[in-house]
Coordinates of C-alpha atoms in Angstrom, one line a residue:
M1 CA 59.6 28.2 88.1
R2 CA 63.2 29.5 87.9
H3 CA 64.6 26.0 87.8
A4 CA 62.9 25.4 84.4
F5 CA 64.9 28.3 82.9
P6 CA 68.0 27.5 80.7
L7 CA 71.3 27.4 82.4
A8 CA 73.9 30.1 81.8
R9 CA 77.0 31.3 83.5
P10 CA 78.3 34.8 83.9
G11 CA 80.7 35.6 81.0
Q12 CA 79.0 33.5 78.5
T13 CA 77.9 35.1 75.2
I14 CA 74.4 33.8 74.2
G15 CA 72.6 34.5 71.0
L16 CA 68.8 34.8 71.2
L17 CA 66.7 33.8 68.2
G18 CA 63.1 34.5 68.8
G19 CA 60.1 33.5 66.8
S20 CA 57.0 31.4 66.6
F21 CA 58.9 28.4 64.9
D22 CA 55.6 27.4 63.3
P23 CA 57.2 25.0 62.4
A24 CA 60.9 25.0 62.9
H25 CA 62.9 23.9 59.8
E26 CA 66.4 23.6 58.4
G27 CA 66.6 27.3 57.6
H28 CA 66.4 28.0 61.3
V29 CA 69.2 25.5 61.9
H30 CA 71.3 27.0 59.2
I31 CA 71.1 30.6 60.5
T32 CA 71.7 29.5 64.1
R33 CA 75.0 27.7 63.1
E34 CA 76.0 30.7 61.0
A35 CA 75.3 33.1 63.8
M36 CA 77.5 31.1 66.3
K37 CA 80.3 31.1 63.8
R38 CA 80.0 34.7 62.5
F39 CA 79.3 36.5 65.8
G40 CA 81.5 34.6 68.3
L41 CA 78.7 33.1 70.3
S42 CA 79.2 30.3 72.8
H43 CA 75.5 29.3 72.7
V44 CA 72.2 30.2 71.1
W45 CA 68.7 30.0 72.7
W46 CA 65.7 29.5 70.5
L47 CA 62.9 31.5 72.2
V48 CA 59.8 29.8 71.0
S49 CA 57.2 32.5 71.6
P50 CA 53.6 32.0 72.8
G51 CA 52.5 34.1 69.8
N52 CA 53.7 37.0 67.7
P53 CA 51.9 40.3 68.6
L54 CA 52.4 41.4 65.0
K55 CA 50.5 38.4 63.5
T56 CA 46.7 38.2 63.5
H57 CA 46.5 34.4 63.5
G58 CA 47.8 32.3 66.3
P59 CA 50.4 29.6 65.8
A60 CA 50.2 25.9 66.5
P61 CA 50.2 24.9 70.2
L62 CA 53.4 25.8 72.0
E63 CA 54.1 22.2 73.0
Q64 CA 53.9 21.0 69.4
R65 CA 56.2 23.8 68.2
M66 CA 58.7 23.1 71.0
A67 CA 58.8 19.3 70.2
R68 CA 59.3 20.0 66.5
A69 CA 62.1 22.6 67.3
R70 CA 64.0 20.1 69.5
A71 CA 63.7 17.4 66.9
V72 CA 65.1 19.7 64.2
M73 CA 67.8 21.5 66.2
Q74 CA 70.1 18.9 67.8
D75 CA 73.2 20.7 68.9
P76 CA 74.5 20.8 72.5
R77 CA 75.2 24.5 72.1
V78 CA 71.6 25.3 71.3
T79 CA 68.8 25.4 73.8
V80 CA 65.1 25.4 72.8
T81 CA 63.1 27.2 75.4
D82 CA 59.6 28.5 76.2
I83 CA 61.0 31.0 78.6
E84 CA 58.9 33.8 77.2
A85 CA 55.7 31.9 78.2
R86 CA 57.3 31.3 81.7
L87 CA 58.3 35.0 82.1
G88 CA 54.9 36.2 80.8
T89 CA 56.5 38.5 78.2
R90 CA 55.1 39.1 74.7
Y91 CA 57.4 41.7 73.3
T92 CA 61.1 41.4 72.6
A93 CA 62.0 44.4 74.8
Q94 CA 60.1 42.9 77.7
T95 CA 61.9 39.6 77.3
L96 CA 65.3 41.2 77.1
K97 CA 64.8 43.2 80.2
A98 CA 63.6 40.1 82.1
L99 CA 66.6 38.0 80.9
R100 CA 69.1 40.7 81.8
A101 CA 67.6 40.7 85.3
C102 CA 67.6 36.9 85.6
Y103 CA 71.1 36.3 84.2
P104 CA 73.5 39.0 85.5
G105 CA 76.9 38.8 83.9
V106 CA 75.6 36.9 80.8
R107 CA 76.1 38.7 77.5
F108 CA 73.1 38.4 75.2
V109 CA 73.1 39.1 71.4
W110 CA 69.7 39.5 69.7
L111 CA 69.6 37.6 66.4
M112 CA 67.3 38.4 63.5
G113 CA 66.9 37.9 59.8
A114 CA 67.3 41.0 57.5
D115 CA 63.5 41.0 57.0
N116 CA 63.0 41.8 60.7
L117 CA 65.6 44.6 60.6
A118 CA 63.5 46.2 57.8
Q119 CA 60.5 46.5 60.0
L120 CA 62.2 46.8 63.4
H121 CA 61.0 50.3 63.9
H122 CA 57.4 48.9 64.3
W123 CA 58.5 46.9 67.3
Q124 CA 57.7 48.1 70.8
D125 CA 60.7 50.0 72.3
W126 CA 62.8 49.2 69.3
E127 CA 65.3 51.9 70.1
W128 CA 65.8 50.5 73.6
I129 CA 66.6 47.1 72.0
M130 CA 69.2 48.6 69.7
E131 CA 70.8 50.6 72.6
S132 CA 70.7 47.7 75.1
V133 CA 72.0 44.6 73.4
P134 CA 74.2 43.9 70.4
V135 CA 72.2 42.8 67.3
G136 CA 73.3 40.3 64.8
V137 CA 71.5 40.5 61.4
L138 CA 71.7 37.6 58.9
A139 CA 70.7 38.2 55.3
R140 CA 67.8 36.3 53.8
P141 CA 66.9 36.1 50.2
G142 CA 65.4 39.3 48.8
D143 CA 65.7 41.3 52.0
R144 CA 69.1 42.8 51.9
I145 CA 68.4 46.1 50.2
S146 CA 65.2 46.9 52.3
A147 CA 67.1 46.0 55.5
R148 CA 70.0 48.2 54.7
M149 CA 67.7 51.1 53.8
S150 CA 65.5 50.6 56.9
R151 CA 64.9 53.2 59.5
A152 CA 66.8 51.3 62.2
A153 CA 69.8 50.9 59.9
R154 CA 69.8 54.6 59.1
V155 CA 69.4 55.8 62.7
Y156 CA 72.1 53.5 64.0
A157 CA 74.4 53.6 61.0
Q158 CA 77.4 54.8 63.0
Y159 CA 77.2 51.8 65.3
R160 CA 77.4 49.2 62.6
I161 CA 80.2 46.7 62.8
S162 CA 81.5 45.6 59.4
G163 CA 80.9 42.1 58.3
R164 CA 84.6 41.5 58.2
A165 CA 84.8 42.2 61.9
S166 CA 81.6 40.3 62.8
Q167 CA 83.5 38.1 65.4
I168 CA 83.7 41.1 67.8
L169 CA 79.9 41.6 68.0
G170 CA 79.5 39.2 70.9
R171 CA 82.0 41.3 73.0
A172 CA 80.8 44.7 71.8
D173 CA 78.9 47.1 74.0
A174 CA 75.5 48.3 72.7
P175 CA 74.6 50.0 70.6
A176 CA 76.3 47.7 68.1
W177 CA 75.0 45.7 65.2
C178 CA 76.4 43.7 62.4
F179 CA 74.9 42.7 59.1
V180 CA 76.3 39.6 57.5
N181 CA 75.6 38.0 54.1
V182 CA 75.4 34.2 54.4
P183 CA 74.4 31.4 52.1
M184 CA 70.7 31.2 53.0
S185 CA 68.0 28.6 52.8
A186 CA 64.9 29.9 51.1
Q187 CA 62.8 27.6 53.2
S188 CA 60.2 29.4 55.3
S189 CA 57.7 28.3 58.0
S190 CA 54.8 30.0 56.1
A191 CA 55.6 28.1 52.9
I192 CA 55.7 24.8 54.9
R193 CA 52.3 25.6 56.5
A194 CA 50.8 26.6 53.1
A195 CA 51.9 23.2 51.8
G196 CA 50.1 21.4 54.7
G197 CA 53.5 21.1 56.4
W198 CA 52.3 20.4 60.0
G199 CA 50.2 17.5 58.8
K200 CA 53.0 16.1 56.8
L201 CA 55.5 16.5 59.6
E202 CA 53.2 14.6 62.0
Q203 CA 53.1 11.7 59.6
T204 CA 56.9 11.4 59.4

């Protein structure tokens, strides 16, 4: 099974963007490219999850979401992977522990939208996440204030890297996190689904 995992070399700095990608859209593409530019990343992996433990309704089939993600994100520096399904992990902390074991010498940076930072303290082993990998936070419309006032932001305030110094995040030792304001797309997967998005996508 190991051969089906993404390739990475020791010394590389790889951003990890996890989510259901149900479906992937241009907003995901935009924040991925901004993250590479702002945080000094050589590559980004999209971790298309089997399912979000915090959501009560399951996503579209994994194969369908993977195919859509690869169609939307066409950049040689970005890898779309179902590695969480292959590893058998469901929670971010589990995934990060497994990846660190599988890829010694690779520097991983966890990427998230500001909305996720606002509720990070509900995640399993969230303190371990903050203390084990650098975290890059990208502002999304309407989430900046709640994210900056979040429990995670308060607890780890002293480890915050300023937006002006965001390029050093990829080389920083955890705990380290950086919040950057970027021109954001307001497009969301939930809005696409509500508008019958998967059906429309399959017709294009």
